[in-house]
PDB file of C-alpha atoms and ligand atoms in Angstrom:
ATOM      1  CA  UNK J   1      94.717 110.384 104.315  1.00 97.00           C
ATOM      2  CA  UNK J   2      97.934 108.425 103.857  1.00 98.00           C
ATOM      3  CA  UNK J   3      98.716 107.548 100.329  1.00 97.00           C
ATOM      4  CA  UNK J   4     101.637 106.208  98.263  1.00 98.00           C
ATOM      5  CA  UNK J   5     102.841 103.593  95.978  1.00 97.00           C
ATOM      6  CA  UNK J   6     102.308  99.829  97.149  1.00 96.00           C
ATOM      7  CA  UNK J   7     105.083  98.974  99.657  1.00 96.00           C
ATOM      8  CA  UNK J   8     106.037 102.503 100.892  1.00 98.00           C
ATOM      9  CA  UNK J   9     104.711 101.501 104.279  1.00 98.00           C
ATOM     10  CA  UNK J  10     101.213 103.105 104.284  1.00 98.00           C
ATOM     11  CA  UNK J  11      99.557 100.390 106.432  1.00 98.00           C
ATOM     12  CA  UNK J  12     102.587  99.960 108.925  1.00 98.00           C
ATOM     13  CA  UNK J  13     102.629 103.717 109.432  1.00 98.00           C
ATOM     14  CA  UNK J  14      98.880 104.139 109.666  1.00 98.00           C
ATOM     15  CA  UNK J  15      98.547 101.361 112.259  1.00 98.00           C
ATOM     16  CA  UNK J  16     101.288 103.081 114.503  1.00 98.00           C
ATOM     17  CA  UNK J  17      99.870 106.493 113.897  1.00 98.00           C
ATOM     18  CA  UNK J  18      96.380 105.434 114.845  1.00 98.00           C
ATOM     19  CA  UNK J  19      97.549 103.701 118.086  1.00 98.00           C
ATOM     20  CA  UNK J  20      99.346 106.951 119.034  1.00 97.00           C
ATOM     21  CA  UNK J  21      96.522 109.375 118.148  1.00 97.00           C
ATOM     22  CA  UNK J  22      93.811 107.001 119.348  1.00 97.00           C
ATOM     23  CA  UNK J  23      92.340 107.318 115.976  1.00 98.00           C
ATOM     24  CA  UNK J  24      90.472 104.853 113.691  1.00 97.00           C
ATOM     25  CA  UNK J  25      92.424 103.202 110.869  1.00 98.00           C
ATOM     26  CA  UNK J  26      90.642 102.319 107.668  1.00 98.00           C
ATOM     27  CA  UNK J  27      92.798 100.077 105.546  1.00 98.00           C
ATOM     28  CA  UNK J  28      91.102 100.355 102.042  1.00 97.00           C
ATOM     29  CA  UNK J  29      92.786  97.062 100.684  1.00 95.00           C
ATOM     30  CA  UNK J  30      91.473  95.128 103.823  1.00 96.00           C
ATOM     31  CA  UNK J  31      87.981  96.814 103.690  1.00 97.00           C
ATOM     32  CA  UNK J  32      87.579  95.947  99.990  1.00 96.00           C
ATOM     33  CA  UNK J  33      88.519  92.409 100.333  1.00 94.00           C
ATOM     34  CA  UNK J  34      86.541  91.740 103.557  1.00 96.00           C
ATOM     35  CA  UNK J  35      83.379  93.380 102.358  1.00 96.00           C
ATOM     36  CA  UNK J  36      83.902  92.420  98.714  1.00 95.00           C
ATOM     37  CA  UNK J  37      83.571  95.983  97.364  1.00 96.00           C
ATOM     38  CA  UNK J  38      84.741  94.999  93.985  1.00 95.00           C
ATOM     39  CA  UNK J  39      83.572  95.287  90.490  1.00 93.00           C
ATOM     40  CA  UNK J  40      85.637  92.605  88.730  1.00 93.00           C
ATOM     41  CA  UNK J  41      89.049  91.196  88.375  1.00 92.00           C
ATOM     42  CA  UNK J  42      92.060  92.680  86.567  1.00 90.00           C
ATOM     43  CA  UNK J  43      93.297  89.685  84.743  1.00 87.00           C
ATOM     44  CA  UNK J  44      96.630  91.208  83.665  1.00 82.00           C
ATOM     45  CA  UNK J  45      97.535  92.358  87.092  1.00 80.00           C
ATOM     46  CA  UNK J  46      95.897  89.495  88.878  1.00 80.00           C
ATOM     47  CA  UNK J  47      94.186  91.839  91.383  1.00 85.00           C
ATOM     48  CA  UNK J  48      90.570  92.747  92.292  1.00 88.00           C
ATOM     49  CA  UNK J  49      89.192  95.928  91.044  1.00 93.00           C
ATOM     50  CA  UNK J  50      87.679  98.136  93.680  1.00 94.00           C
ATOM     51  CA  UNK J  51      84.278  99.517  93.144  1.00 95.00           C
ATOM     52  CA  UNK J  52      84.939 103.156  93.910  1.00 95.00           C
ATOM     53  CA  UNK J  53      81.265 103.856  94.523  1.00 95.00           C
ATOM     54  CA  UNK J  54      80.748 101.245  97.015  1.00 97.00           C
ATOM     55  CA  UNK J  55      84.109 101.992  98.760  1.00 97.00           C
ATOM     56  CA  UNK J  56      83.214 105.725  98.864  1.00 96.00           C
ATOM     57  CA  UNK J  57      79.663 105.062 100.404  1.00 96.00           C
ATOM     58  CA  UNK J  58      81.113 102.383 102.898  1.00 97.00           C
ATOM     59  CA  UNK J  59      84.008 104.763 104.147  1.00 97.00           C
ATOM     60  CA  UNK J  60      81.489 107.888 104.539  1.00 95.00           C
ATOM     61  CA  UNK J  61      79.238 105.412 106.583  1.00 96.00           C
ATOM     62  CA  UNK J  62      82.118 104.166 108.795  1.00 96.00           C
ATOM     63  CA  UNK J  63      83.257 107.931 109.388  1.00 95.00           C
ATOM     64  CA  UNK J  64      79.696 108.762 110.500  1.00 94.00           C
ATOM     65  CA  UNK J  65      79.766 106.183 113.103  1.00 95.00           C
ATOM     66  CA  UNK J  66      82.864 107.361 114.925  1.00 96.00           C
ATOM     67  CA  UNK J  67      83.698 110.441 117.063  1.00 94.00           C
ATOM     68  CA  UNK J  68      87.506 109.839 116.745  1.00 95.00           C
ATOM     69  CA  UNK J  69      89.911 111.129 114.003  1.00 96.00           C
ATOM     70  CA  UNK J  70      90.013 108.899 111.006  1.00 97.00           C
ATOM     71  CA  UNK J  71      93.200 107.691 109.100  1.00 98.00           C
ATOM     72  CA  UNK J  72      92.299 106.434 105.701  1.00 98.00           C
ATOM     73  CA  UNK J  73      95.159 104.278 104.262  1.00 98.00           C
ATOM     74  CA  UNK J  74      95.302 103.300 100.468  1.00 95.00           C
ATOM     75  CA  UNK J  75      96.679 104.538  97.229  1.00 91.00           C
ATOM     76  CA  UNK J  76      93.361 105.855  96.066  1.00 89.00           C
ATOM     77  CA  UNK J  77      92.362 107.065  99.616  1.00 88.00           C
ATOM     78  CA  UNK J  78      91.853 110.695  98.172  1.00 87.00           C
ATOM     79  CA  UNK J  79      89.071 109.442  95.916  1.00 89.00           C
ATOM     80  CA  UNK J  80      86.840 108.010  98.690  1.00 93.00           C
ATOM     81  CA  UNK J  81      85.980 111.382 100.129  1.00 92.00           C
ATOM     82  CA  UNK J  82      85.147 114.893  98.852  1.00 92.00           C
ATOM     83  CA  UNK J  83      88.199 117.099  99.169  1.00 93.00           C
ATOM     84  CA  UNK J  84      86.445 119.376 101.699  1.00 92.00           C
ATOM     85  CA  UNK J  85      86.343 116.440 104.270  1.00 93.00           C
ATOM     86  CA  UNK J  86      90.016 115.773 103.960  1.00 94.00           C
ATOM     87  CA  UNK J  87      92.204 117.421 106.738  1.00 95.00           C
ATOM     88  CA  UNK J  88      95.576 116.552 105.449  1.00 96.00           C
ATOM     89  CA  UNK J  89      96.914 114.020 102.871  1.00 96.00           C
ATOM     90  CA  UNK J  90     100.290 112.484 103.474  1.00 98.00           C
ATOM     91  CA  UNK J  91     102.118 110.900 100.526  1.00 98.00           C
ATOM     92  CA  UNK J  92     104.786 108.584 101.532  1.00 98.00           C
ATOM     93  CA  UNK J  93     107.756 108.417  99.282  1.00 98.00           C
ATOM     94  CA  UNK J  94     110.486 105.753  99.146  1.00 98.00           C
ATOM     95  CA  UNK J  95     113.782 105.684  97.034  1.00 98.00           C
ATOM     96  CA  UNK J  96     112.965 103.353  94.188  1.00 97.00           C
ATOM     97  CA  UNK J  97     115.966 101.203  94.977  1.00 96.00           C
ATOM     98  CA  UNK J  98     114.762 100.510  98.418  1.00 97.00           C
ATOM     99  CA  UNK J  99     111.228 100.153  97.331  1.00 98.00           C
ATOM    100  CA  UNK J 100     112.351  97.417  94.690  1.00 97.00           C
ATOM    101  CA  UNK J 101     113.682  95.447  97.543  1.00 97.00           C
ATOM    102  CA  UNK J 102     110.438  95.718  99.617  1.00 96.00           C
ATOM    103  CA  UNK J 103     108.555  94.795  96.558  1.00 96.00           C
ATOM    104  CA  UNK J 104     110.607  91.776  95.706  1.00 96.00           C
ATOM    105  CA  UNK J 105     110.180  90.512  99.407  1.00 96.00           C
ATOM    106  CA  UNK J 106     106.455  90.778  98.750  1.00 94.00           C
ATOM    107  CA  UNK J 107     106.965  88.753  95.553  1.00 92.00           C
ATOM    108  CA  UNK J 108     106.088  91.586  93.160  1.00 91.00           C
ATOM    109  CA  UNK J 109     107.418  90.452  89.785  1.00 89.00           C
ATOM    110  CA  UNK J 110     107.520  91.533  86.161  1.00 88.00           C
ATOM    111  CA  UNK J 111     104.713  93.873  85.079  1.00 89.00           C
ATOM    112  CA  UNK J 112     103.465  94.400  88.659  1.00 90.00           C
ATOM    113  CA  UNK J 113     106.914  95.245  89.970  1.00 93.00           C
ATOM    114  CA  UNK J 114     108.027  97.633  87.095  1.00 94.00           C
ATOM    115  CA  UNK J 115     104.716  99.266  86.705  1.00 94.00           C
ATOM    116  CA  UNK J 116     104.561 100.093  90.476  1.00 94.00           C
ATOM    117  CA  UNK J 117     108.230 101.362  90.537  1.00 96.00           C
ATOM    118  CA  UNK J 118     107.469 103.558  87.541  1.00 96.00           C
ATOM    119  CA  UNK J 119     104.632 105.052  89.410  1.00 97.00           C
ATOM    120  CA  UNK J 120     106.843 105.982  92.371  1.00 98.00           C
ATOM    121  CA  UNK J 121     109.542 107.479  90.134  1.00 97.00           C
ATOM    122  CA  UNK J 122     106.971 109.465  88.098  1.00 96.00           C
ATOM    123  CA  UNK J 123     105.223 110.850  91.252  1.00 97.00           C
ATOM    124  CA  UNK J 124     101.827 109.216  90.117  1.00 96.00           C
ATOM    125  CA  UNK J 125     100.327 109.010  93.767  1.00 96.00           C
ATOM    126  CA  UNK J 126     101.482 112.556  94.419  1.00 96.00           C
ATOM    127  CA  UNK J 127      99.682 114.044  91.558  1.00 94.00           C
ATOM    128  CA  UNK J 128      96.622 112.007  91.962  1.00 94.00           C
ATOM    129  CA  UNK J 129      96.352 113.313  95.391  1.00 94.00           C
ATOM    130  CA  UNK J 130      97.038 116.918  94.417  1.00 94.00           C
ATOM    131  CA  UNK J 131      94.486 116.713  91.810  1.00 93.00           C
ATOM    132  CA  UNK J 132      91.868 115.411  94.325  1.00 93.00           C
ATOM    133  CA  UNK J 133      92.719 117.467  97.344  1.00 91.00           C
ATOM    134  CA  UNK J 134      94.684 120.412  96.131  1.00 91.00           C
ATOM    135  CA  UNK J 135      98.344 121.135  96.974  1.00 91.00           C
ATOM    136  CA  UNK J 136      97.538 123.018 100.069  1.00 92.00           C
ATOM    137  CA  UNK J 137      96.518 119.826 101.966  1.00 93.00           C
ATOM    138  CA  UNK J 138      99.459 117.827 100.719  1.00 95.00           C
ATOM    139  CA  UNK J 139     102.398 116.663 102.732  1.00 97.00           C
ATOM    140  CA  UNK J 140     105.107 114.561 101.313  1.00 97.00           C
ATOM    141  CA  UNK J 141     107.130 112.559 103.531  1.00 98.00           C
ATOM    142  CA  UNK J 142     110.325 110.884 102.413  1.00 98.00           C
ATOM    143  CA  UNK J 143     110.393 107.520 104.315  1.00 98.00           C
ATOM    144  CA  UNK J 144     113.582 106.088 102.800  1.00 98.00           C
ATOM    145  CA  UNK J 145     115.797 104.567 105.469  1.00 98.00           C
ATOM    146  CA  UNK J 146     113.540 105.720 108.214  1.00 98.00           C
ATOM    147  CA  UNK J 147     111.828 103.522 110.899  1.00 98.00           C
ATOM    148  CA  UNK J 148     108.160 103.362 111.209  1.00 98.00           C
ATOM    149  CA  UNK J 149     108.367 105.225 114.446  1.00 98.00           C
ATOM    150  CA  UNK J 150     110.484 107.968 112.732  1.00 98.00           C
ATOM    151  CA  UNK J 151     107.846 108.404 109.969  1.00 98.00           C
ATOM    152  CA  UNK J 152     105.122 108.679 112.555  1.00 98.00           C
ATOM    153  CA  UNK J 153     106.974 111.303 114.651  1.00 98.00           C
ATOM    154  CA  UNK J 154     107.287 113.485 111.351  1.00 97.00           C
ATOM    155  CA  UNK J 155     103.595 113.116 110.670  1.00 98.00           C
ATOM    156  CA  UNK J 156     102.654 114.065 114.321  1.00 98.00           C
ATOM    157  CA  UNK J 157     105.078 117.104 114.070  1.00 97.00           C
ATOM    158  CA  UNK J 158     103.047 118.376 111.059  1.00 97.00           C
ATOM    159  CA  UNK J 159      99.747 117.547 112.779  1.00 97.00           C
ATOM    160  CA  UNK J 160     101.119 119.630 115.838  1.00 96.00           C
ATOM    161  CA  UNK J 161     102.123 122.364 113.424  1.00 96.00           C
ATOM    162  CA  UNK J 162     105.757 122.044 114.592  1.00 97.00           C
ATOM    163  CA  UNK J 163     106.782 121.263 111.062  1.00 94.00           C
ATOM    164  CA  UNK J 164     105.467 122.618 107.613  1.00 92.00           C
ATOM    165  CA  UNK J 165     103.807 120.477 104.968  1.00 90.00           C
ATOM    166  CA  UNK J 166     105.856 120.323 101.776  1.00 88.00           C
ATOM    167  CA  UNK J 167     105.582 119.003  98.279  1.00 93.00           C
ATOM    168  CA  UNK J 168     108.310 118.459  95.806  1.00 93.00           C
ATOM    169  CA  UNK J 169     110.813 117.040  98.247  1.00 94.00           C
ATOM    170  CA  UNK J 170     112.151 114.050  96.203  1.00 96.00           C
ATOM    171  CA  UNK J 171     113.259 113.760  92.672  1.00 97.00           C
ATOM    172  CA  UNK J 172     113.767 110.039  91.882  1.00 98.00           C
ATOM    173  CA  UNK J 173     113.788 110.664  88.043  1.00 96.00           C
ATOM    174  CA  UNK J 174     116.686 113.200  88.396  1.00 96.00           C
ATOM    175  CA  UNK J 175     118.579 110.921  90.803  1.00 97.00           C
ATOM    176  CA  UNK J 176     118.323 107.796  88.590  1.00 96.00           C
ATOM    177  CA  UNK J 177     119.330 109.803  85.553  1.00 96.00           C
ATOM    178  CA  UNK J 178     122.339 111.274  87.325  1.00 96.00           C
ATOM    179  CA  UNK J 179     123.269 107.814  88.332  1.00 95.00           C
ATOM    180  CA  UNK J 180     122.864 106.639  84.785  1.00 95.00           C
ATOM    181  CA  UNK J 181     120.176 104.024  86.041  1.00 94.00           C
ATOM    182  CA  UNK J 182     117.009 105.295  84.527  1.00 93.00           C
ATOM    183  CA  UNK J 183     116.815 102.606  81.877  1.00 92.00           C
ATOM    184  CA  UNK J 184     117.315 100.016  84.509  1.00 92.00           C
ATOM    185  CA  UNK J 185     114.247 101.118  86.376  1.00 93.00           C
ATOM    186  CA  UNK J 186     111.916 102.457  83.672  1.00 90.00           C
ATOM    187  CA  UNK J 187     111.632  99.174  81.774  1.00 79.00           C
ATOM    188  CA  UNK J 188     109.344  98.605  78.817  1.00 72.00           C
ATOM    189  CA  UNK J 189     107.011  96.197  80.525  1.00 65.00           C
TER     190      UNK J 189
HETATM  191  N1  LIG O 201     109.863 102.427 107.598  1.00 66.88           N
HETATM  192  C1  LIG O 201     109.798 101.002 107.506  1.00 66.88           C
HETATM  193  N2  LIG O 201     110.901 100.394 107.833  1.00 66.88           N
HETATM  194  C2  LIG O 201     110.927  99.009 107.712  1.00 66.88           C
HETATM  195  N3  LIG O 201     110.003  98.151 107.187  1.00 66.88           N
HETATM  196  C3  LIG O 201     109.028  98.796 106.776  1.00 66.88           C
HETATM  197  C4  LIG O 201     108.819 100.362 106.779  1.00 66.88           C
HETATM  198  N4  LIG O 201     107.519 100.661 106.470  1.00 66.88           N
HETATM  199  C5  LIG O 201     106.989  99.431 106.008  1.00 66.88           C
HETATM  200  N5  LIG O 201     107.875  98.387 106.200  1.00 66.88           N
HETATM  201  C6  LIG O 201     107.541  97.140 105.912  1.00 66.88           C
HETATM  202  O1  LIG O 201     107.331  97.045 104.383  1.00 66.88           O
HETATM  203  C7  LIG O 201     106.312  96.062 104.120  1.00 66.88           C
HETATM  204  C8  LIG O 201     105.308  96.895 103.197  1.00 66.88           C
HETATM  205  O2  LIG O 201     104.677  97.874 104.165  1.00 66.88           O
HETATM  206  P1  LIG O 201     103.190  98.085 104.190  1.00 66.88           P
HETATM  207  O3  LIG O 201     102.339  96.870 104.010  1.00 66.88           O
HETATM  208  O4  LIG O 201     102.769  99.012 105.319  1.00 66.88           O
HETATM  209  O5  LIG O 201     102.997  98.957 102.730  1.00 66.88           O
HETATM  210  P2  LIG O 201     101.671  99.550 102.038  1.00 66.88           P
HETATM  211  O6  LIG O 201     102.109 100.975 101.533  1.00 66.88           O
HETATM  212  O7  LIG O 201     100.599  99.488 102.906  1.00 66.88           O
HETATM  213  O8  LIG O 201     101.361  98.618 100.845  1.00 66.88           O
HETATM  214  P3  LIG O 201     100.179  98.280  99.993  1.00 66.88           P
HETATM  215  O9  LIG O 201      99.745  99.504  99.117  1.00 66.88           O
HETATM  216  O10 LIG O 201     100.426  97.041  99.250  1.00 66.88           O
HETATM  217  O11 LIG O 201      99.050  98.029 100.978  1.00 66.88           O
HETATM  218  C9  LIG O 201     105.784  95.433 105.367  1.00 66.88           C
HETATM  219  O12 LIG O 201     106.417  94.309 105.572  1.00 66.88           O
HETATM  220  C10 LIG O 201     106.177  96.470 106.415  1.00 66.88           C
HETATM  221  O13 LIG O 201     106.284  95.888 107.704  1.00 66.88           O
HETATM  222 MG1  LIG O 202      98.638  98.615 102.915  1.00 66.88          MG
END
């Protein structure tokens, strides 16, 4: 599993990792859109709401049809499979300042921008994944200022047991507070 806040680089990293490992890459955002696995529209956020039951069933079907390793990419990836079927869950973390720039390039604005930045600052994806899979399967990777190739190398090192999985490697809240920039980032949206 590859999870993390929108814009951290899940899809870019998963694509590269899949080509390196000759694994199958399942991009949940793409799958949901292509196969219309939705249950409605979130009008406030102007996005489609994924139907988790349909997504989960479809992902389990796809997995059964392949022999290869599977990389599931999406910020709710840990909710589409039972924890026992998850080998490892990587949470990509990106410094909020850098992430804000990526989000702005992707035209995230107002509520969508601040809500997603708050999620990164408050470790939302990390805790969702820990709750679903347990801390033992979690690997946090700080992708800040790293190339996609560099991030993939770190993931491969973990898979080859040359590097230990760790959780609790970043503290965006503490960093922003120390820099006196917390109010600037945790806006009332
Ligand atoms: N390490 C990196 N260095 C430079 N650019 C990157 C890096 N990782 C991702 N990018 C770029 O940042 C943008 C967002 O990346 P990507 O689409 O992979 O994010 P994501 O986590 O899959 O987002 P979403 O949750 O919206 O699907 C893309 O334009 C991608 O090419
Ligand atoms: Mg993506």
